[in-house]
Tab-separated table of C-alpha atoms in Angstrom:
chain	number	residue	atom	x	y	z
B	1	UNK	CA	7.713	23.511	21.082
B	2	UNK	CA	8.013	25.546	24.679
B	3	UNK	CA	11.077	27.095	22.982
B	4	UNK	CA	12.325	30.774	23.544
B	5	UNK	CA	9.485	33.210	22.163
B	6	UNK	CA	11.841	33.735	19.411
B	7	UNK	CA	11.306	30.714	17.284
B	8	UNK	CA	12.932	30.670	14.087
B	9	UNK	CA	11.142	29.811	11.093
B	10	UNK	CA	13.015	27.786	9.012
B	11	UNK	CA	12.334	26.375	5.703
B	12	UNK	CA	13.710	23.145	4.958
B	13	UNK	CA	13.411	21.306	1.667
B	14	UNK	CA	12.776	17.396	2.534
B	15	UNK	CA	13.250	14.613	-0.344
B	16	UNK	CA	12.396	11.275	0.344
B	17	UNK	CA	10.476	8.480	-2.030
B	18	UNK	CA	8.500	7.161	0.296
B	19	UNK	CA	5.158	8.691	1.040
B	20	UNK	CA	5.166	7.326	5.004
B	21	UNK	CA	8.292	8.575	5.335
B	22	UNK	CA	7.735	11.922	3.839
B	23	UNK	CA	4.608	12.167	6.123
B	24	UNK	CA	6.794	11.974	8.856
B	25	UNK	CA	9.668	14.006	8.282
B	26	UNK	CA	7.114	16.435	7.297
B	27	UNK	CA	5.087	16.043	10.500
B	28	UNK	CA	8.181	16.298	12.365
B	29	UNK	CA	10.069	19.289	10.995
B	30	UNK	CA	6.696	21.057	11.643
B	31	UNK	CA	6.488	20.579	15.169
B	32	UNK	CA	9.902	21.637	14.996
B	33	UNK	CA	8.436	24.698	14.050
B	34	UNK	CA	9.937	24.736	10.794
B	35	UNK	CA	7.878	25.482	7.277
B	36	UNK	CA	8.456	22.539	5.182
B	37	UNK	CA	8.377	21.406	1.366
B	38	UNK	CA	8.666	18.038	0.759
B	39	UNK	CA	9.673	16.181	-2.823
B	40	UNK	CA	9.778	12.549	-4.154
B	41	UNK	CA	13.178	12.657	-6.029
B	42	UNK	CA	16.250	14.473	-6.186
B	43	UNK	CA	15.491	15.833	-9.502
B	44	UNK	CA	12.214	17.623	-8.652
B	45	UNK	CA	14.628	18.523	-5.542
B	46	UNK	CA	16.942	20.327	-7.282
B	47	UNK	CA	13.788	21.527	-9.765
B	48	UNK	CA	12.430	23.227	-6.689
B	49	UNK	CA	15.509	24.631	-6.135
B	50	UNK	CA	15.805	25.992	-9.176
B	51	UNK	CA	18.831	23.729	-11.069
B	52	UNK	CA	17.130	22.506	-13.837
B	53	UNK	CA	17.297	18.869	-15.691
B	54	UNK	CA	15.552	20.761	-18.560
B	55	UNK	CA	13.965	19.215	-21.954
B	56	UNK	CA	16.919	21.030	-23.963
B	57	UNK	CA	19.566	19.427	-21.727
B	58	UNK	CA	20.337	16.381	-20.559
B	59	UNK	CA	22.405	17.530	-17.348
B	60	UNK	CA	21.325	19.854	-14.828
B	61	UNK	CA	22.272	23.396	-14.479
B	62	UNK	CA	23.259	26.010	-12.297
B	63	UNK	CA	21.144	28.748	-13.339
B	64	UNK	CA	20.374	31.511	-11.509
B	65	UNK	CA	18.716	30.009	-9.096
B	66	UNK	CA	15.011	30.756	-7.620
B	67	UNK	CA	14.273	32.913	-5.327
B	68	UNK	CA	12.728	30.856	-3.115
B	69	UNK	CA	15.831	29.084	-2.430
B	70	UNK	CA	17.515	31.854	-1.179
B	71	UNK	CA	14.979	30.929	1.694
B	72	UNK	CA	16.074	27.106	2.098
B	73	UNK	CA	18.051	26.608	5.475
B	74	UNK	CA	18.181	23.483	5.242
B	75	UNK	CA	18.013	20.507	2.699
B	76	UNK	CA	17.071	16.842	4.515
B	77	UNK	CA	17.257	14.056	2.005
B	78	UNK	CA	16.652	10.737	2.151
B	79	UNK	CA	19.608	8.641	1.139
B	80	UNK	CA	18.605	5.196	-0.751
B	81	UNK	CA	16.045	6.846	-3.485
B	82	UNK	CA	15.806	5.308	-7.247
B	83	UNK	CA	17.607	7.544	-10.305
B	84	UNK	CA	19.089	9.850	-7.912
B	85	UNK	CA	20.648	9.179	-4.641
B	86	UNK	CA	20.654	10.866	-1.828
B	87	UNK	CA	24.114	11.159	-1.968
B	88	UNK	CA	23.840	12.347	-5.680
B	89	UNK	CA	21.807	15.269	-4.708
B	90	UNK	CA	24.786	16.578	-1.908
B	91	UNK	CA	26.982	16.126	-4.733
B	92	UNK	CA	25.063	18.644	-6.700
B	93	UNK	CA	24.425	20.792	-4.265
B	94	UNK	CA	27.573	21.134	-3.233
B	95	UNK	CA	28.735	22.003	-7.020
B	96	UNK	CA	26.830	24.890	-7.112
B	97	UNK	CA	27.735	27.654	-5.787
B	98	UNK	CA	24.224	28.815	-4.935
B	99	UNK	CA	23.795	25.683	-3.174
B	100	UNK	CA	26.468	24.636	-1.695
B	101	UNK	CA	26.098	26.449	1.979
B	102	UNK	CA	22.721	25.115	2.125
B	103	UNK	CA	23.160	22.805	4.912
B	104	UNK	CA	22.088	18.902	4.024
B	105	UNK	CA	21.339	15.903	5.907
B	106	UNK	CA	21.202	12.855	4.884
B	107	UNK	CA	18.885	9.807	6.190
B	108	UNK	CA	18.911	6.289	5.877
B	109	UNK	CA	17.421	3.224	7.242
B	110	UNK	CA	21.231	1.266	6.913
B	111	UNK	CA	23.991	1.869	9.125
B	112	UNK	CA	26.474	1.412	7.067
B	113	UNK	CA	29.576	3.060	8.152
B	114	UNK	CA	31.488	3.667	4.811
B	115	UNK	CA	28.275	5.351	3.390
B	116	UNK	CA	28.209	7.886	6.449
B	117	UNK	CA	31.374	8.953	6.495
B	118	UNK	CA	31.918	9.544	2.375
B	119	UNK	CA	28.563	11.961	2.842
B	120	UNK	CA	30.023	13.477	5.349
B	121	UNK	CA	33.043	14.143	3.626
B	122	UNK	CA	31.234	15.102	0.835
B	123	UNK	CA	29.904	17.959	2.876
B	124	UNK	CA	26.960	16.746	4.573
B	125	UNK	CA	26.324	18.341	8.205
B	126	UNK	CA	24.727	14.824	9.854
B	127	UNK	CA	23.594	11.737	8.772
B	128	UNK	CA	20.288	10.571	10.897
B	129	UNK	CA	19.467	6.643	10.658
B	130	UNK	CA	15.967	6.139	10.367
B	131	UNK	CA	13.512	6.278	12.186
B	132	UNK	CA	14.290	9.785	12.515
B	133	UNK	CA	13.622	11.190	15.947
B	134	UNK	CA	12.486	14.851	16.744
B	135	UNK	CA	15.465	15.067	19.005
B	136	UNK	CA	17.351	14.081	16.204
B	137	UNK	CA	15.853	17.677	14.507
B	138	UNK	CA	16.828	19.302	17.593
B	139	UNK	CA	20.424	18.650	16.730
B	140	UNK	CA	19.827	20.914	13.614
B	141	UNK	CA	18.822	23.831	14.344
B	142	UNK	CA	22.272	25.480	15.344
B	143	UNK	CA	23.348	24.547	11.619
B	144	UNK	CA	20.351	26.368	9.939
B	145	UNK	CA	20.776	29.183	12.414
B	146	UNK	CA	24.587	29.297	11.429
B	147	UNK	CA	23.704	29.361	8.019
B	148	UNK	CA	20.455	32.013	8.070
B	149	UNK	CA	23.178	34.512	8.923
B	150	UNK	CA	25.618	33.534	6.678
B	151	UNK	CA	23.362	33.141	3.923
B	152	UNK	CA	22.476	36.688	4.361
B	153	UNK	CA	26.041	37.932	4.012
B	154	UNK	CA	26.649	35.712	1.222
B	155	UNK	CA	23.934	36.808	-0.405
B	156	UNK	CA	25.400	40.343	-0.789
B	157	UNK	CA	28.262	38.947	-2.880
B	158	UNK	CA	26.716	36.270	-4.698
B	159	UNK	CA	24.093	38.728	-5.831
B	160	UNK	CA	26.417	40.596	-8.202
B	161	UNK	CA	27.662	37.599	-10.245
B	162	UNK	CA	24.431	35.644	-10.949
B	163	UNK	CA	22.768	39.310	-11.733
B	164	UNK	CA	19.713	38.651	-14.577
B	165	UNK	CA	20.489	41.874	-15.466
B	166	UNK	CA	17.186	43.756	-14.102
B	167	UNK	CA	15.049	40.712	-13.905
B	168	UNK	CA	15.994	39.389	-10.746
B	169	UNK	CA	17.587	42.004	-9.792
B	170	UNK	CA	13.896	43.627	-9.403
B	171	UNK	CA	12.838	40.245	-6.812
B	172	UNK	CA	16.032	40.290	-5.143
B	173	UNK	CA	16.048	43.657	-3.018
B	174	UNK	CA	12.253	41.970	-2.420
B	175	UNK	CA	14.030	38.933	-0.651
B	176	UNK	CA	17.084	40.252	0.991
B	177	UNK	CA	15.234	42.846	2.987
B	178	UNK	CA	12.539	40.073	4.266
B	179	UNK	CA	15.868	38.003	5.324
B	180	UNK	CA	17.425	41.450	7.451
B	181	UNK	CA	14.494	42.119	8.485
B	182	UNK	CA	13.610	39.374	10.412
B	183	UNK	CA	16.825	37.523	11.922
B	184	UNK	CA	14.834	35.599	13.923
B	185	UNK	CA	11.547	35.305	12.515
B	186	UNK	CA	11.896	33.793	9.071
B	187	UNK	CA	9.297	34.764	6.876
B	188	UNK	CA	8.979	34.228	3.050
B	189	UNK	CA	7.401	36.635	0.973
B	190	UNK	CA	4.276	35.172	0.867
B	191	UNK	CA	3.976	34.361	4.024
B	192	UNK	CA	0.884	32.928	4.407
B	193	UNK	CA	1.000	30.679	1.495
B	194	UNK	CA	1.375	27.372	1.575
B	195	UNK	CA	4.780	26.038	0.059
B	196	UNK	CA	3.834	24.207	-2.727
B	197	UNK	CA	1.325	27.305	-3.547
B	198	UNK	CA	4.595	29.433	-3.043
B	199	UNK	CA	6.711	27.059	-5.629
B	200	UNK	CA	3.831	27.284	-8.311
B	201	UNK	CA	4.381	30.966	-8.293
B	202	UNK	CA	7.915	31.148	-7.940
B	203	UNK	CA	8.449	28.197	-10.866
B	204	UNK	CA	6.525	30.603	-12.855
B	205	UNK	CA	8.452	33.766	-12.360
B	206	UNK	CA	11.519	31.737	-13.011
B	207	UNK	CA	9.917	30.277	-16.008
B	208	UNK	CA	9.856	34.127	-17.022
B	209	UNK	CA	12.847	35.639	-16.245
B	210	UNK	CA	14.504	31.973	-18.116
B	211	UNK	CA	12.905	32.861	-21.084
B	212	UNK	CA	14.083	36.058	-20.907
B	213	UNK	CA	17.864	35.436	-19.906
B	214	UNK	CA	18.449	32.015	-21.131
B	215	UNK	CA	21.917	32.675	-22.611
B	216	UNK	CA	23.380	35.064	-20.185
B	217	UNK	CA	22.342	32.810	-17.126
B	218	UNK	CA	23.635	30.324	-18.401
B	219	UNK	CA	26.995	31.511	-19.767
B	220	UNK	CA	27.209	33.080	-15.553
B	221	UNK	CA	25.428	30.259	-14.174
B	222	UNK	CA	29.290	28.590	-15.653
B	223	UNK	CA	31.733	29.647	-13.286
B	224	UNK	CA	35.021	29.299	-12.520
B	225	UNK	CA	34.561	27.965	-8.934
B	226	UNK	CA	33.083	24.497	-9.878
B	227	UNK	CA	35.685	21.911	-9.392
B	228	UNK	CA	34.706	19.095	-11.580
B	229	UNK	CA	34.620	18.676	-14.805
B	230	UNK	CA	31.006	17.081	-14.913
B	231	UNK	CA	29.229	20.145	-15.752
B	232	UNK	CA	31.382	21.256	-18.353
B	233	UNK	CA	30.427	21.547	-21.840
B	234	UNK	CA	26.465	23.341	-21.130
B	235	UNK	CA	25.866	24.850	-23.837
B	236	UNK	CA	22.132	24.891	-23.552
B	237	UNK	CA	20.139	26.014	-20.683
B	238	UNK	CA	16.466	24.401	-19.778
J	1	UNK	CA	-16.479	10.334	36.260
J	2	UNK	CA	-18.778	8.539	34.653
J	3	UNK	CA	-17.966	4.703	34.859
J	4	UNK	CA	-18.643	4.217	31.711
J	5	UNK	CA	-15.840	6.189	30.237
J	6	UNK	CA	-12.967	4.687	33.119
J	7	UNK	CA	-13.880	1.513	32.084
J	8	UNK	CA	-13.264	1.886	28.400
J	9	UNK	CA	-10.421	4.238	28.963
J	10	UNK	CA	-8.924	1.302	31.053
J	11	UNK	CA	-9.662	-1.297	27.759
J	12	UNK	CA	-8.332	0.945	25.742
J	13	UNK	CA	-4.856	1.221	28.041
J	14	UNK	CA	-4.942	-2.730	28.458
J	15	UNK	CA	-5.149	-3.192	25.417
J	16	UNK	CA	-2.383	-0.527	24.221
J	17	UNK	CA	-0.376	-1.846	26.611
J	18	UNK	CA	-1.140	-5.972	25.031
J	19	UNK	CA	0.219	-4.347	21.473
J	20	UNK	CA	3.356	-3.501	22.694
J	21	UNK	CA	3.742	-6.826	24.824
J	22	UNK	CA	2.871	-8.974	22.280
J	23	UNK	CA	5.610	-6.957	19.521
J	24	UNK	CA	2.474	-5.490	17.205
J	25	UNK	CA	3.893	-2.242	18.061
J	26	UNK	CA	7.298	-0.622	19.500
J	27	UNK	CA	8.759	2.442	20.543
J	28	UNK	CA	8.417	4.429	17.227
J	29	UNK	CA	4.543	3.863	17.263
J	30	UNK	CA	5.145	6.179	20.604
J	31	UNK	CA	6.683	8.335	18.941
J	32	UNK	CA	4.254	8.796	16.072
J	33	UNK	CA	2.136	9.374	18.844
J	34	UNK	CA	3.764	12.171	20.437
J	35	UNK	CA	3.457	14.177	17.000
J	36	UNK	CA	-0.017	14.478	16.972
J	37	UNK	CA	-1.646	16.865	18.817
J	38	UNK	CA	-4.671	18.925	18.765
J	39	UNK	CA	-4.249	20.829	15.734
J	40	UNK	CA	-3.054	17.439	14.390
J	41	UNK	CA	-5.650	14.666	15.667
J	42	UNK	CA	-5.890	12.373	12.516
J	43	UNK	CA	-1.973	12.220	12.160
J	44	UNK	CA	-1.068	8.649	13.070
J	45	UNK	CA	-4.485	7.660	11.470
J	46	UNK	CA	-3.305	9.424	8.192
J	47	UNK	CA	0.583	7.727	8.598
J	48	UNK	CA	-0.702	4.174	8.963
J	49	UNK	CA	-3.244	4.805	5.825
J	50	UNK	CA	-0.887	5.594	4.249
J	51	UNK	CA	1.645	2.196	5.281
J	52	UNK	CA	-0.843	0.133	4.518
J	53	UNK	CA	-1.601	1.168	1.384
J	54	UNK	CA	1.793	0.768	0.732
J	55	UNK	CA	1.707	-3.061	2.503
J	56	UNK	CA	-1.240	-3.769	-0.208
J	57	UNK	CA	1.178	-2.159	-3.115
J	58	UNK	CA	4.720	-3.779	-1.965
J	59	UNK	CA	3.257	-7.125	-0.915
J	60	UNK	CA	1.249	-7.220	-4.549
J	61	UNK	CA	4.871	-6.415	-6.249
J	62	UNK	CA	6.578	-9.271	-4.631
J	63	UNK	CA	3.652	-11.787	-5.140
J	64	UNK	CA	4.056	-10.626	-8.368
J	65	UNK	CA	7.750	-10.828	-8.498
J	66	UNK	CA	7.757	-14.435	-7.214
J	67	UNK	CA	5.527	-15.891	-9.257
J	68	UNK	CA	7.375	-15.995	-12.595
J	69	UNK	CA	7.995	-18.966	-14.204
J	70	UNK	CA	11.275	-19.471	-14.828
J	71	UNK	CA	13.882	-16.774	-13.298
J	72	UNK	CA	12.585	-14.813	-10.498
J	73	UNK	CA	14.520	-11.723	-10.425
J	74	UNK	CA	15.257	-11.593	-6.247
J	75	UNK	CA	16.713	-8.416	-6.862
J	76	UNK	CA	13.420	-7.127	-7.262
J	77	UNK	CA	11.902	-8.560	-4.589
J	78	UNK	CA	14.354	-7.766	-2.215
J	79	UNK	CA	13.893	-3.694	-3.470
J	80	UNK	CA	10.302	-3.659	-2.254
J	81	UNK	CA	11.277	-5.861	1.044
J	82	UNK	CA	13.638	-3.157	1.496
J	83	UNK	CA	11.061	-0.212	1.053
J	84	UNK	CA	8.393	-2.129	3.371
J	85	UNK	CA	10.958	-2.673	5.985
J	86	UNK	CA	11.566	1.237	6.244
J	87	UNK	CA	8.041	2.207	5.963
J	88	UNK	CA	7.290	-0.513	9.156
J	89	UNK	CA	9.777	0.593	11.071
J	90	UNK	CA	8.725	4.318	10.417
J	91	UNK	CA	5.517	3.479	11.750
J	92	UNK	CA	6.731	1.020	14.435
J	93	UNK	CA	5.156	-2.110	12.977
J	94	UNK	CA	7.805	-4.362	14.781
J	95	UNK	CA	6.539	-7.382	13.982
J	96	UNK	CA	6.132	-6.668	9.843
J	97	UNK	CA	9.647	-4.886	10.213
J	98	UNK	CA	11.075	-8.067	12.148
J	99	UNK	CA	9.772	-10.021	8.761
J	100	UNK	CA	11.141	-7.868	6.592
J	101	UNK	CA	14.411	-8.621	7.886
J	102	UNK	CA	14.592	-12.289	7.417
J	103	UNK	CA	12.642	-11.729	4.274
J	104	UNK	CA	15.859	-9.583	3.049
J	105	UNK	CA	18.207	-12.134	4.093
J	106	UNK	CA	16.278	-15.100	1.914
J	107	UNK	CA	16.335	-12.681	-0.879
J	108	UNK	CA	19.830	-12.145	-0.539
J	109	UNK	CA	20.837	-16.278	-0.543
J	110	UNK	CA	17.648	-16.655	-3.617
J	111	UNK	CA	16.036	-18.925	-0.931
J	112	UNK	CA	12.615	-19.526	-3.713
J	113	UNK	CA	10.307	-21.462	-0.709
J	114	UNK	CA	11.595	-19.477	1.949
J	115	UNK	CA	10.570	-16.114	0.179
J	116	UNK	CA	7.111	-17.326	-0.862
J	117	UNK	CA	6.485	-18.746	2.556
J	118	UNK	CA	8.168	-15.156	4.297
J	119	UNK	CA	5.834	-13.406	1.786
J	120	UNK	CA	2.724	-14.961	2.933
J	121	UNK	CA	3.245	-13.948	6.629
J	122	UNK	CA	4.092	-10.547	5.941
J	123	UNK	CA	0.578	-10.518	4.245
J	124	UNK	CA	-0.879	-12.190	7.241
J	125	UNK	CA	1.368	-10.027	9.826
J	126	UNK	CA	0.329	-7.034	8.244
J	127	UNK	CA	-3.230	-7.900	7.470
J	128	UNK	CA	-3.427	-8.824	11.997
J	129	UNK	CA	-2.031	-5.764	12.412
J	130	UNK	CA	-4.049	-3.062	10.602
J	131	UNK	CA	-6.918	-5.023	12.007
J	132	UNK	CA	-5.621	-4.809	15.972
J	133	UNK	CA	-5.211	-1.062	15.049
J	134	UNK	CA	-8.454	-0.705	13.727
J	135	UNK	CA	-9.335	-1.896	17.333
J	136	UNK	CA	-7.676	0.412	18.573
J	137	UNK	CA	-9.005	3.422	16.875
J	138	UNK	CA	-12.612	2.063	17.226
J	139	UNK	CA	-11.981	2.343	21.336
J	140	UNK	CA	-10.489	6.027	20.862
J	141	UNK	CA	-13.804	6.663	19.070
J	142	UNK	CA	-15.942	5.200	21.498
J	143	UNK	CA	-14.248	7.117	24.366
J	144	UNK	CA	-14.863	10.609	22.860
J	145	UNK	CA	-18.331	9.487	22.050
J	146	UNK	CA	-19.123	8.464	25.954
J	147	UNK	CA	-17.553	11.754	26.522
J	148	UNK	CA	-14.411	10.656	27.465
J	149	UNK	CA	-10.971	11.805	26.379
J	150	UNK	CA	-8.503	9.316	25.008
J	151	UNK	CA	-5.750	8.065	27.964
J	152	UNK	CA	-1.942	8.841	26.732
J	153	UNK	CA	-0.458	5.230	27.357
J	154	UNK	CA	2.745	5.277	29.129
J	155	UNK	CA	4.636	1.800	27.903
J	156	UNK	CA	7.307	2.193	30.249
């Protein structure tokens, strides 16, 4: 991109039903030198991300969530999608408290002023109409820099009250010394993998440690800092 | 330079230039455009694959859609004019996009003729288009084969 030699590497989660569009945001976040995973719905959105809309439970969950999302700087989601909207899936995100400093964007082919300004109330950083621009994405990249370092602050403290008890506890050091040690260039773990290689393994470690923690997740993925009432009454996790 | 190769190079920009004239294409198609590069090259190929597969999917919905007897359920047919007006204007198919707009709007008052008549030149717009674009891509091809290496158009 002709940028500084210090390019950040970003990894931004993209959801969007349609397959042109996904192409494009794709193509687009790329050249904006960002690594990029792209999903069909916000429910294999927040799957990725590790809240779960498991077999067991009807409603999703805020279980300790995957490590790879402690890599997600940014979340870019389409806004008109069928089942769950775009606007659904900032509302969940920013319920959990995992989730909720990921930055999100919303897009949408409507200008429709009432729908922009109730996302961004509801916490979302822009709203792009579509056709979305690369100098559009340009616009981002002080948010996901903003966040990288925050996210590695919060990190430290949110660490201690989603512990696994050993299990993640064991991938976490893993993670939070590839985030300090490269504030500028952001590598995952496997850093040559593909992301949807990268999710196969990481949805199976998680698929692991769940088996292994189910109750005691879930009873911490509960806490107190969740405002509404929705999620209330989880007894069971995925 | 071999002749040859200016002289297609100029079709090829004449007739760039005659898509954007005559509304086939507009300023998104640049931009698709910009994002490919040479680690990239079949990008906008891939992209408009992948539209008009989509045309052929939405367009079979709607025909579908329209041609119950008895209630046609517009509601339906104006949620797949609404997903093939986003994918043409992703791809800067002004002219498809441009239908898809009225299309919406006859959807919207349950206009029965109007839709089935709007239907069948969204097939035939799209059908022109993907056809003018195959053009296009068949000129690219026979650049690089003379040699040659494909002109970036400036529109402006």
């Amino acid at each position: 991109m002709g940028m500084a030699a210090a390019e950040c590497q970003f990894h931004v989660l993209a959801v969007d039903d349609s397959l042109v569009d996904r192409k494009l945001i794709e193509r687009l976040l790329q050249k904006s030198s960002c690594q990029v995973t792209t999903v069909d719905s916000g429910y294999k959105a927040l799957e990725f991300l590790g809240l779960r809309q498991g077999t067991e439970s009807n409603d999703p969950t805020a279980l300790s969530p995957s490590p790879q999302v402690r890599k997600m700087n940014l979340i870019i989601t389409d806004y008109c999608m069928p089942g769950m909207t775009g606007y659904d899936l900032l509302k969940k995100l920013k319920e959990s408290p995992a989730f909720k400093n990921i930055p999100v964007v919303i897009m949408s082919s409507e200008n429709v002023p009432a729908r922009i300004s109730r996302c961004l109330e509801e916490g979302a950083e822009e709203f792009f109409l579509k056709p979305v621009r690369l100098a559009d994405l340009n616009k981002l990249k002080p948010h996901m820099m903003k966040t990288k370092l925050k996210n590695q602050k919060l990190e430290e403290i949110i660490t201690p009250s989603n512990d696994e008890n050993g299990t993640v506890a064991a991938v976490e050091p893993e993670i939070k010394d590839s985030v300090e040690m490269e504030i500028i260039k952001m590598l995952p773990i496997q850093s040559e993998t593909e992301p949807k290689r990268v999710l196969l393994q990481v949805v199976q470690q998680e698929e692991q440690m769940l088996s292994n923690n189910k109750r005691k997740s879930m009873e911490e993925g509960l806490s107190t800092d969740r405002p509404r009432p929705r999620l209330e009454g989880i007894a069971t996790a995925v | 330079m071999d002749a040859h190769v200016a002289q297609l190079q100029m079709q090829y920009r004449n007739y760039i230039l005659s898509l954007y004239q005559q509304g086939f294409l507009d300023d998104q198609f640049t931009e698709l455009k910009s994002l490919q590069d040479d680690g990239t090259p079949d990008f906008v190929a891939e992209v408009l694959s992948l539209f008009f597969d989509d045309c052929v999917k939405l367009v079979g919905n709607m025909a579908r859609a329209l041609d119950q007897t008895g209630t046609v359920d517009f509601s339906q047919v104006g949620a797949n004019v609404h997903q093939l007006k986003g994918s043409s204007s992703s791809v800067g198919a002004k002219r498809v996009k441009g239908l898809c707009i009225n299309f919406k709007e006859l959807c919207e008052a349950k206009n029965y003729e109007g839709c089935v008549r709007c239907l069948q030149q969204v097939d035939i717009e799209y059908k022109t288009l993907k056809a003018k674009l195959q053009d296009m891509f068949n000129l690219e091809k026979q650049i690089v084969q003379a040699g040659g290496i494909v002109p970036q158009v400036d529109i402006n």
